[in-house]
Every structure is written in C-alpha cells, then in structure tokens.
Amino acid sequence: MGIQGLCSLLEGNRQIYQDIHFRDSKLVVDGKNLGHLLYRMATLDQNNDGEYLASQALIQAFFKTQDNCQIKPYVVIDIKRNPRMDHRKTFHHKTTALLKGRKMGIYPPLIMEVFEQTLSDMEVPLVRCFGEADGQLAALAREWCCPVLSTDTDFYIYDLPEGVLPLDHSRWHTVETSRGIPCKRYTTSSFCTFFFDRQLLPVFASLAGNDYTNLKINWD
C-alpha cells in the first residue's frame, strides 16, 4: 500500500539515501512488488495480453546478477484469501482510470505466475504467506541482518538494521561484479536525523496509517 506522500518527500531530500555497492549478503525480497516493478520498468505491454517471454528473460537476468554478486535472495509473496476478488477490484479501478484519461497499466493476469515459475526453475528460495507480508519480511531482515528489496514505503517505518534497497534506485543492469550492484539504501536512522527524534517514529507510523501499526487484515 505504501505511505501517501512519503516518496515525494524522499525525492525532495535525496541526501537521506546512502549510496552503496551491494554484494556478498542475504537479501529479503518483496516478491509481488519486484514482479510488478520489473515488468513496469522494462516498459513491457501492460494493457493487452502481456509479454511473458520478455518478462521471463528480465527476471532471469535480474536474479543472475544477484548470483554473480554473491547475493542470496529470499523471496516472500503475500496471498490474499480471495485473489480473484482482489484482481477484479484492481481491474475495475484501473479500467475506470483509463476511461477517465489517466494512464494506468493493467498488469497481465499471469505475470506473477510467470515470476514464481521462473524463480522455481532458477531454484531461488520463495515462500508464500496469507495476508500482508510486510511483518514477515521485516522479521526475516532483522534476524538475518540484511536489507529488504522493495519500493513499498511501508517498510520505511520498520527499524531494519540494514535498511531498505528501493529497486527504482538500483542500477542492477549495469553492475560491476567485483564491486557489487550500485544502489541507494534507506534507513530509519537517516530519515529521523533529518526530520524528528527517533523515539517519535511509532507516532509517525500511526499518523501515516502504516501497516506497522495496523495489524487487522481485511479479507473483503
């Protein structure tokens, strides 16, 4: 879901991010976020039947880069109790937006199936969990002391030792293998240094309506 307005705030204060070269580490991956974002960033077809072969090649290239840099990804994908209903709601929302003249892609219906099958073929560890996966991703990142890969700003509230690596700030396709993947890292400590005392972070999360403070799962 993300925190409304936080991306714009961070883009206006890019000094919050730390420039790093990432390699030789575990990496907890927000699977659904990565599957959709890779597709969108490659400007593949979003509004018709989809480009599944091109998507598969892109996924393979992404995880091959991780392997070349000795990065061990662990992918977590959340599953809704009624995925068909969730898909119909998303389809209706985006179709309405298109009819009103707003550009908004509708991802091909099998994009995540292609993503999961590709990971299975490459033997990349993947687990599925019911409901929102944020808590499980954050718990794994803390236990393994590694970052989370996601553009979901909900993770920007969790106190993660190694922070968050936003995929849209990663240059994984131009990587120097010996140094690692050039990317930016976000940490709550850096964020709080610029805006408020670290002890106020839970208050900010509550005011922002973040999932960190809202544990109720809506299955409707």
PDB file of C-alpha atoms in Angstrom:
ATOM      1  CA  MET A   1       0.000   0.000   0.000  1.00  0.00           C
ATOM      2  CA  GLY A   2       2.692   2.483   0.990  1.00  0.00           C
ATOM      3  CA  ILE A   3       2.608   5.781   2.868  1.00  0.00           C
ATOM      4  CA  GLN A   4       0.973   8.540   0.882  1.00  0.00           C
ATOM      5  CA  GLY A   5       3.336  11.407   0.079  1.00  0.00           C
ATOM      6  CA  LEU A   6       6.471   9.777   1.524  1.00  0.00           C
ATOM      7  CA  CYS A   7       8.055   9.051  -1.865  1.00  0.00           C
ATOM      8  CA  SER A   8       7.724  12.703  -2.862  1.00  0.00           C
ATOM      9  CA  LEU A   9       9.213  13.777   0.463  1.00  0.00           C
ATOM     10  CA  LEU A  10      12.221  11.498  -0.008  1.00  0.00           C
ATOM     11  CA  GLU A  11      12.751  12.511  -3.624  1.00  0.00           C
ATOM     12  CA  GLY A  12      12.981  16.099  -2.429  1.00  0.00           C
ATOM     13  CA  ASN A  13      15.558  15.103   0.213  1.00  0.00           C
ATOM     14  CA  ARG A  14      17.762  12.555  -1.564  1.00  0.00           C
ATOM     15  CA  GLN A  15      20.579  13.082   0.930  1.00  0.00           C
ATOM     16  CA  ILE A  16      18.622  10.707   3.170  1.00  0.00           C
ATOM     17  CA  TYR A  17      19.706   7.838   0.931  1.00  0.00           C
ATOM     18  CA  GLN A  18      23.170   6.318   1.207  1.00  0.00           C
ATOM     19  CA  ASP A  19      24.999   5.354  -1.994  1.00  0.00           C
ATOM     20  CA  ILE A  20      26.406   1.834  -1.712  1.00  0.00           C
ATOM     21  CA  HIS A  21      27.628  -1.116  -3.783  1.00  0.00           C
ATOM     22  CA  PHE A  22      25.705  -4.172  -2.602  1.00  0.00           C
ATOM     23  CA  ARG A  23      27.131  -7.711  -2.695  1.00  0.00           C
ATOM     24  CA  ASP A  24      28.044 -10.747  -0.529  1.00  0.00           C
ATOM     25  CA  SER A  25      24.856 -10.704   1.526  1.00  0.00           C
ATOM     26  CA  LYS A  26      21.454 -12.217   2.048  1.00  0.00           C
ATOM     27  CA  LEU A  27      18.560 -10.165   0.681  1.00  0.00           C
ATOM     28  CA  VAL A  28      14.880 -10.353   1.668  1.00  0.00           C
ATOM     29  CA  VAL A  29      12.721  -9.613  -1.386  1.00  0.00           C
ATOM     30  CA  ASP A  30       9.168  -8.276  -1.523  1.00  0.00           C
ATOM     31  CA  GLY A  31       8.137 -10.668  -4.295  1.00  0.00           C
ATOM     32  CA  LYS A  32       4.913  -9.120  -5.549  1.00  0.00           C
ATOM     33  CA  ASN A  33       6.476  -5.663  -5.576  1.00  0.00           C
ATOM     34  CA  LEU A  34       9.518  -6.904  -7.512  1.00  0.00           C
ATOM     35  CA  GLY A  35       7.495  -8.935 -10.026  1.00  0.00           C
ATOM     36  CA  HIS A  36       5.332  -5.976 -10.986  1.00  0.00           C
ATOM     37  CA  LEU A  37       8.056  -3.343 -10.853  1.00  0.00           C
ATOM     38  CA  LEU A  38      10.460  -5.257 -13.108  1.00  0.00           C
ATOM     39  CA  TYR A  39       7.680  -5.554 -15.664  1.00  0.00           C
ATOM     40  CA  ARG A  40       6.770  -1.880 -15.469  1.00  0.00           C
ATOM     41  CA  MET A  41      10.351  -0.584 -15.534  1.00  0.00           C
ATOM     42  CA  ALA A  42      11.012  -2.574 -18.728  1.00  0.00           C
ATOM     43  CA  THR A  43       8.035  -0.772 -20.347  1.00  0.00           C
ATOM     44  CA  LEU A  44       6.532  -4.076 -21.417  1.00  0.00           C
ATOM     45  CA  ASP A  45       2.903  -4.174 -22.551  1.00  0.00           C
ATOM     46  CA  GLN A  46       0.554  -3.578 -19.616  1.00  0.00           C
ATOM     47  CA  ASN A  47      -2.826  -3.108 -21.225  1.00  0.00           C
ATOM     48  CA  ASN A  48      -3.241  -6.116 -23.525  1.00  0.00           C
ATOM     49  CA  ASP A  49      -2.228  -9.771 -23.306  1.00  0.00           C
ATOM     50  CA  GLY A  50       1.259  -9.203 -21.907  1.00  0.00           C
ATOM     51  CA  GLU A  51       4.802 -10.063 -22.958  1.00  0.00           C
ATOM     52  CA  TYR A  52       5.506 -13.123 -20.848  1.00  0.00           C
ATOM     53  CA  LEU A  53       8.666 -14.363 -22.596  1.00  0.00           C
ATOM     54  CA  ALA A  54      10.272 -10.926 -22.336  1.00  0.00           C
ATOM     55  CA  SER A  55       9.226 -10.778 -18.684  1.00  0.00           C
ATOM     56  CA  GLN A  56      10.762 -14.188 -18.003  1.00  0.00           C
ATOM     57  CA  ALA A  57      14.066 -13.135 -19.597  1.00  0.00           C
ATOM     58  CA  LEU A  58      14.120  -9.992 -17.461  1.00  0.00           C
ATOM     59  CA  ILE A  59      13.505 -11.927 -14.253  1.00  0.00           C
ATOM     60  CA  GLN A  60      16.253 -14.384 -15.150  1.00  0.00           C
ATOM     61  CA  ALA A  61      18.693 -11.549 -15.836  1.00  0.00           C
ATOM     62  CA  PHE A  62      17.858  -9.863 -12.531  1.00  0.00           C
ATOM     63  CA  PHE A  63      18.487 -12.938 -10.386  1.00  0.00           C
ATOM     64  CA  LYS A  64      21.563 -13.923 -12.408  1.00  0.00           C
ATOM     65  CA  THR A  65      23.030 -10.526 -11.477  1.00  0.00           C
ATOM     66  CA  GLN A  66      22.303 -11.229  -7.805  1.00  0.00           C
ATOM     67  CA  ASP A  67      24.065 -14.581  -8.091  1.00  0.00           C
ATOM     68  CA  ASN A  68      27.104 -13.033  -9.812  1.00  0.00           C
ATOM     69  CA  CYS A  69      27.464 -10.642  -6.877  1.00  0.00           C
ATOM     70  CA  GLN A  70      27.137 -13.447  -4.304  1.00  0.00           C
ATOM     71  CA  ILE A  71      23.770 -12.115  -3.140  1.00  0.00           C
ATOM     72  CA  LYS A  72      21.411 -14.723  -1.672  1.00  0.00           C
ATOM     73  CA  PRO A  73      17.801 -13.570  -2.257  1.00  0.00           C
ATOM     74  CA  TYR A  74      14.886 -14.943  -0.263  1.00  0.00           C
ATOM     75  CA  VAL A  75      11.561 -14.026  -1.849  1.00  0.00           C
ATOM     76  CA  VAL A  76       8.303 -13.638   0.094  1.00  0.00           C
ATOM     77  CA  ILE A  77       4.951 -13.265  -1.695  1.00  0.00           C
ATOM     78  CA  ASP A  78       1.698 -12.434   0.055  1.00  0.00           C
ATOM     79  CA  ILE A  79      -1.503 -14.242  -0.893  1.00  0.00           C
ATOM     80  CA  LYS A  80      -4.976 -12.822  -0.423  1.00  0.00           C
ATOM     81  CA  ARG A  81      -7.741 -15.150   0.743  1.00  0.00           C
ATOM     82  CA  ASN A  82      -9.801 -14.220  -2.316  1.00  0.00           C
ATOM     83  CA  PRO A  83      -7.295 -13.344  -5.083  1.00  0.00           C
ATOM     84  CA  ARG A  84      -9.963 -13.358  -7.796  1.00  0.00           C
ATOM     85  CA  MET A  85     -11.989 -10.724  -5.967  1.00  0.00           C
ATOM     86  CA  ASP A  86      -8.825  -8.685  -5.376  1.00  0.00           C
ATOM     87  CA  HIS A  87      -7.972  -8.886  -9.080  1.00  0.00           C
ATOM     88  CA  ARG A  88     -11.500  -7.823 -10.089  1.00  0.00           C
ATOM     89  CA  LYS A  89     -11.347  -4.796  -7.789  1.00  0.00           C
ATOM     90  CA  THR A  90      -7.938  -3.794  -9.173  1.00  0.00           C
ATOM     91  CA  PHE A  91      -9.123  -4.298 -12.754  1.00  0.00           C
ATOM     92  CA  HIS A  92     -12.238  -2.186 -12.166  1.00  0.00           C
ATOM     93  CA  HIS A  93     -10.207   0.598 -10.520  1.00  0.00           C
ATOM     94  CA  LYS A  94      -7.647   0.773 -13.314  1.00  0.00           C
ATOM     95  CA  THR A  95     -10.204   0.463 -16.102  1.00  0.00           C
ATOM     96  CA  THR A  96     -12.129   3.382 -14.619  1.00  0.00           C
ATOM     97  CA  ALA A  97      -8.919   5.409 -14.516  1.00  0.00           C
ATOM     98  CA  LEU A  98      -8.198   4.619 -18.172  1.00  0.00           C
ATOM     99  CA  LEU A  99     -11.702   5.667 -19.218  1.00  0.00           C
ATOM    100  CA  LYS A 100     -11.143   8.982 -17.442  1.00  0.00           C
ATOM    101  CA  GLY A 101      -7.998   9.559 -19.470  1.00  0.00           C
ATOM    102  CA  ARG A 102      -5.446   8.726 -16.798  1.00  0.00           C
ATOM    103  CA  LYS A 103      -2.561   6.497 -17.849  1.00  0.00           C
ATOM    104  CA  MET A 104      -2.543   3.433 -15.630  1.00  0.00           C
ATOM    105  CA  GLY A 105      -1.428  -0.013 -16.763  1.00  0.00           C
ATOM    106  CA  ILE A 106      -3.259  -3.221 -16.018  1.00  0.00           C
ATOM    107  CA  TYR A 107      -0.739  -5.977 -15.455  1.00  0.00           C
ATOM    108  CA  PRO A 108      -1.237  -9.189 -17.442  1.00  0.00           C
ATOM    109  CA  PRO A 109      -3.199 -11.687 -15.321  1.00  0.00           C
ATOM    110  CA  LEU A 110      -0.451 -14.336 -15.295  1.00  0.00           C
ATOM    111  CA  ILE A 111       2.506 -12.056 -14.551  1.00  0.00           C
ATOM    112  CA  MET A 112       3.023 -13.367 -11.013  1.00  0.00           C
ATOM    113  CA  GLU A 113       2.631 -16.971 -12.163  1.00  0.00           C
ATOM    114  CA  VAL A 114       5.461 -16.363 -14.642  1.00  0.00           C
ATOM    115  CA  PHE A 115       7.502 -14.721 -11.881  1.00  0.00           C
ATOM    116  CA  GLU A 116       7.034 -17.631  -9.467  1.00  0.00           C
ATOM    117  CA  GLN A 117       7.682 -20.303 -12.093  1.00  0.00           C
ATOM    118  CA  THR A 118      10.873 -18.566 -13.210  1.00  0.00           C
ATOM    119  CA  LEU A 119      12.129 -18.445  -9.626  1.00  0.00           C
ATOM    120  CA  SER A 120      11.277 -22.115  -9.208  1.00  0.00           C
ATOM    121  CA  ASP A 121      13.228 -23.001 -12.361  1.00  0.00           C
ATOM    122  CA  MET A 122      16.219 -21.000 -11.079  1.00  0.00           C
ATOM    123  CA  GLU A 123      15.915 -22.550  -7.597  1.00  0.00           C
ATOM    124  CA  VAL A 124      15.543 -19.163  -5.931  1.00  0.00           C
ATOM    125  CA  PRO A 125      14.027 -19.604  -2.418  1.00  0.00           C
ATOM    126  CA  LEU A 126      10.416 -18.443  -2.340  1.00  0.00           C
ATOM    127  CA  VAL A 127       7.693 -18.650   0.311  1.00  0.00           C
ATOM    128  CA  ARG A 128       4.050 -17.563   0.315  1.00  0.00           C
ATOM    129  CA  CYS A 129       2.139 -16.145   3.252  1.00  0.00           C
ATOM    130  CA  PHE A 130      -1.515 -15.209   3.778  1.00  0.00           C
ATOM    131  CA  GLY A 131      -2.371 -11.541   4.219  1.00  0.00           C
ATOM    132  CA  GLU A 132       0.189  -8.746   4.182  1.00  0.00           C
ATOM    133  CA  ALA A 133       3.790  -9.993   4.066  1.00  0.00           C
ATOM    134  CA  ASP A 134       5.375  -6.831   5.498  1.00  0.00           C
ATOM    135  CA  GLY A 135       5.765  -8.173   9.031  1.00  0.00           C
ATOM    136  CA  GLN A 136       7.334 -11.433   7.881  1.00  0.00           C
ATOM    137  CA  LEU A 137       9.729  -9.643   5.545  1.00  0.00           C
ATOM    138  CA  ALA A 138      10.792  -7.239   8.275  1.00  0.00           C
ATOM    139  CA  ALA A 139      11.260 -10.062  10.810  1.00  0.00           C
ATOM    140  CA  LEU A 140      13.494 -12.002   8.410  1.00  0.00           C
ATOM    141  CA  ALA A 141      15.537  -8.898   7.585  1.00  0.00           C
ATOM    142  CA  ARG A 142      16.147  -8.251  11.283  1.00  0.00           C
ATOM    143  CA  GLU A 143      17.002 -11.886  12.018  1.00  0.00           C
ATOM    144  CA  TRP A 144      19.455 -12.160   9.121  1.00  0.00           C
ATOM    145  CA  CYS A 145      20.706  -8.564   9.442  1.00  0.00           C
ATOM    146  CA  CYS A 146      20.173  -7.884   5.751  1.00  0.00           C
ATOM    147  CA  PRO A 147      18.164  -5.314   3.756  1.00  0.00           C
ATOM    148  CA  VAL A 148      14.687  -5.601   2.249  1.00  0.00           C
ATOM    149  CA  LEU A 149      14.330  -5.052  -1.504  1.00  0.00           C
ATOM    150  CA  SER A 150      11.098  -3.159  -2.150  1.00  0.00           C
ATOM    151  CA  THR A 151       9.660   0.172  -3.256  1.00  0.00           C
ATOM    152  CA  ASP A 152       6.806  -0.145  -0.746  1.00  0.00           C
ATOM    153  CA  THR A 153       7.251   2.773   1.657  1.00  0.00           C
ATOM    154  CA  ASP A 154       5.544   0.802   4.432  1.00  0.00           C
ATOM    155  CA  PHE A 155       8.995  -0.711   5.029  1.00  0.00           C
ATOM    156  CA  TYR A 156      10.457   2.745   5.617  1.00  0.00           C
ATOM    157  CA  ILE A 157       8.896   2.720   9.076  1.00  0.00           C
ATOM    158  CA  TYR A 158      10.312  -0.605  10.269  1.00  0.00           C
ATOM    159  CA  ASP A 159      13.553  -0.353  12.223  1.00  0.00           C
ATOM    160  CA  LEU A 160      15.663  -2.592   9.977  1.00  0.00           C
ATOM    161  CA  PRO A 161      19.411  -2.863  10.777  1.00  0.00           C
ATOM    162  CA  GLU A 162      20.393  -2.842   7.092  1.00  0.00           C
ATOM    163  CA  GLY A 163      17.508  -0.744   5.845  1.00  0.00           C
ATOM    164  CA  VAL A 164      15.658  -0.878   2.535  1.00  0.00           C
ATOM    165  CA  LEU A 165      17.020  -1.035  -1.031  1.00  0.00           C
ATOM    166  CA  PRO A 166      14.475   0.590  -3.388  1.00  0.00           C
ATOM    167  CA  LEU A 167      14.607  -1.184  -6.743  1.00  0.00           C
ATOM    168  CA  ASP A 168      13.955   2.040  -8.636  1.00  0.00           C
ATOM    169  CA  HIS A 169      17.268   3.347  -7.234  1.00  0.00           C
ATOM    170  CA  SER A 170      19.226   0.230  -8.213  1.00  0.00           C
ATOM    171  CA  ARG A 171      21.430   0.038 -11.313  1.00  0.00           C
ATOM    172  CA  TRP A 172      21.473  -3.760 -11.356  1.00  0.00           C
ATOM    173  CA  HIS A 173      21.643  -3.913 -15.159  1.00  0.00           C
ATOM    174  CA  THR A 174      24.981  -2.007 -15.249  1.00  0.00           C
ATOM    175  CA  VAL A 175      26.628  -3.791 -12.361  1.00  0.00           C
ATOM    176  CA  GLU A 176      30.382  -4.045 -11.799  1.00  0.00           C
ATOM    177  CA  THR A 177      30.576  -7.581 -10.433  1.00  0.00           C
ATOM    178  CA  SER A 178      33.770  -7.003  -8.458  1.00  0.00           C
ATOM    179  CA  ARG A 179      32.250  -4.076  -6.556  1.00  0.00           C
ATOM    180  CA  GLY A 180      28.602  -5.078  -6.402  1.00  0.00           C
ATOM    181  CA  ILE A 181      25.305  -3.562  -7.502  1.00  0.00           C
ATOM    182  CA  PRO A 182      25.245   0.271  -7.359  1.00  0.00           C
ATOM    183  CA  CYS A 183      22.159   1.282  -5.407  1.00  0.00           C
ATOM    184  CA  LYS A 184      20.792   3.529  -2.683  1.00  0.00           C
ATOM    185  CA  ARG A 185      19.968   2.423   0.845  1.00  0.00           C
ATOM    186  CA  TYR A 186      17.318   3.924   3.093  1.00  0.00           C
ATOM    187  CA  THR A 187      17.464   3.612   6.878  1.00  0.00           C
ATOM    188  CA  THR A 188      15.133   4.942   9.549  1.00  0.00           C
ATOM    189  CA  SER A 189      18.123   6.398  11.417  1.00  0.00           C
ATOM    190  CA  SER A 190      18.995   8.594   8.429  1.00  0.00           C
ATOM    191  CA  PHE A 191      15.352   9.595   7.991  1.00  0.00           C
ATOM    192  CA  CYS A 192      14.989  10.563  11.656  1.00  0.00           C
ATOM    193  CA  THR A 193      18.224  12.559  11.570  1.00  0.00           C
ATOM    194  CA  PHE A 194      16.606  14.910   9.057  1.00  0.00           C
ATOM    195  CA  PHE A 195      13.052  15.144  10.418  1.00  0.00           C
ATOM    196  CA  PHE A 196      12.458  14.176  14.068  1.00  0.00           C
ATOM    197  CA  ASP A 197      13.700  12.268  17.091  1.00  0.00           C
ATOM    198  CA  ARG A 198      13.876   8.515  16.571  1.00  0.00           C
ATOM    199  CA  GLN A 199      11.534   7.913  19.527  1.00  0.00           C
ATOM    200  CA  LEU A 200       8.742   9.626  17.575  1.00  0.00           C
ATOM    201  CA  LEU A 201       8.892   7.093  14.715  1.00  0.00           C
ATOM    202  CA  PRO A 202       5.992   4.942  16.049  1.00  0.00           C
ATOM    203  CA  VAL A 203       3.881   8.104  16.332  1.00  0.00           C
ATOM    204  CA  PHE A 204       4.689   8.999  12.730  1.00  0.00           C
ATOM    205  CA  ALA A 205       3.789   5.456  11.637  1.00  0.00           C
ATOM    206  CA  SER A 206       0.434   5.693  13.419  1.00  0.00           C
ATOM    207  CA  LEU A 207      -0.396   9.089  11.902  1.00  0.00           C
ATOM    208  CA  ALA A 208       0.629   7.863   8.455  1.00  0.00           C
ATOM    209  CA  GLY A 209      -1.704   4.861   8.687  1.00  0.00           C
ATOM    210  CA  ASN A 210       1.137   2.402   8.150  1.00  0.00           C
ATOM    211  CA  ASP A 211       0.599  -1.374   8.328  1.00  0.00           C
ATOM    212  CA  TYR A 212       3.238  -1.422  11.092  1.00  0.00           C
ATOM    213  CA  THR A 213       0.546  -0.180  13.463  1.00  0.00           C
ATOM    214  CA  ASN A 214      -2.486  -1.693  11.744  1.00  0.00           C
ATOM    215  CA  LEU A 215      -2.424  -5.453  12.184  1.00  0.00           C
ATOM    216  CA  LYS A 216      -6.050  -6.048  11.223  1.00  0.00           C
ATOM    217  CA  ILE A 217      -6.377  -7.942   7.931  1.00  0.00           C
ATOM    218  CA  ASN A 218      -9.290  -7.032   5.731  1.00  0.00           C
ATOM    219  CA  TRP A 219     -10.388 -10.082   3.746  1.00  0.00           C
ATOM    220  CA  ASP A 220     -13.299  -8.327   1.951  1.00  0.00           C
TER     221      ASP A 220
END
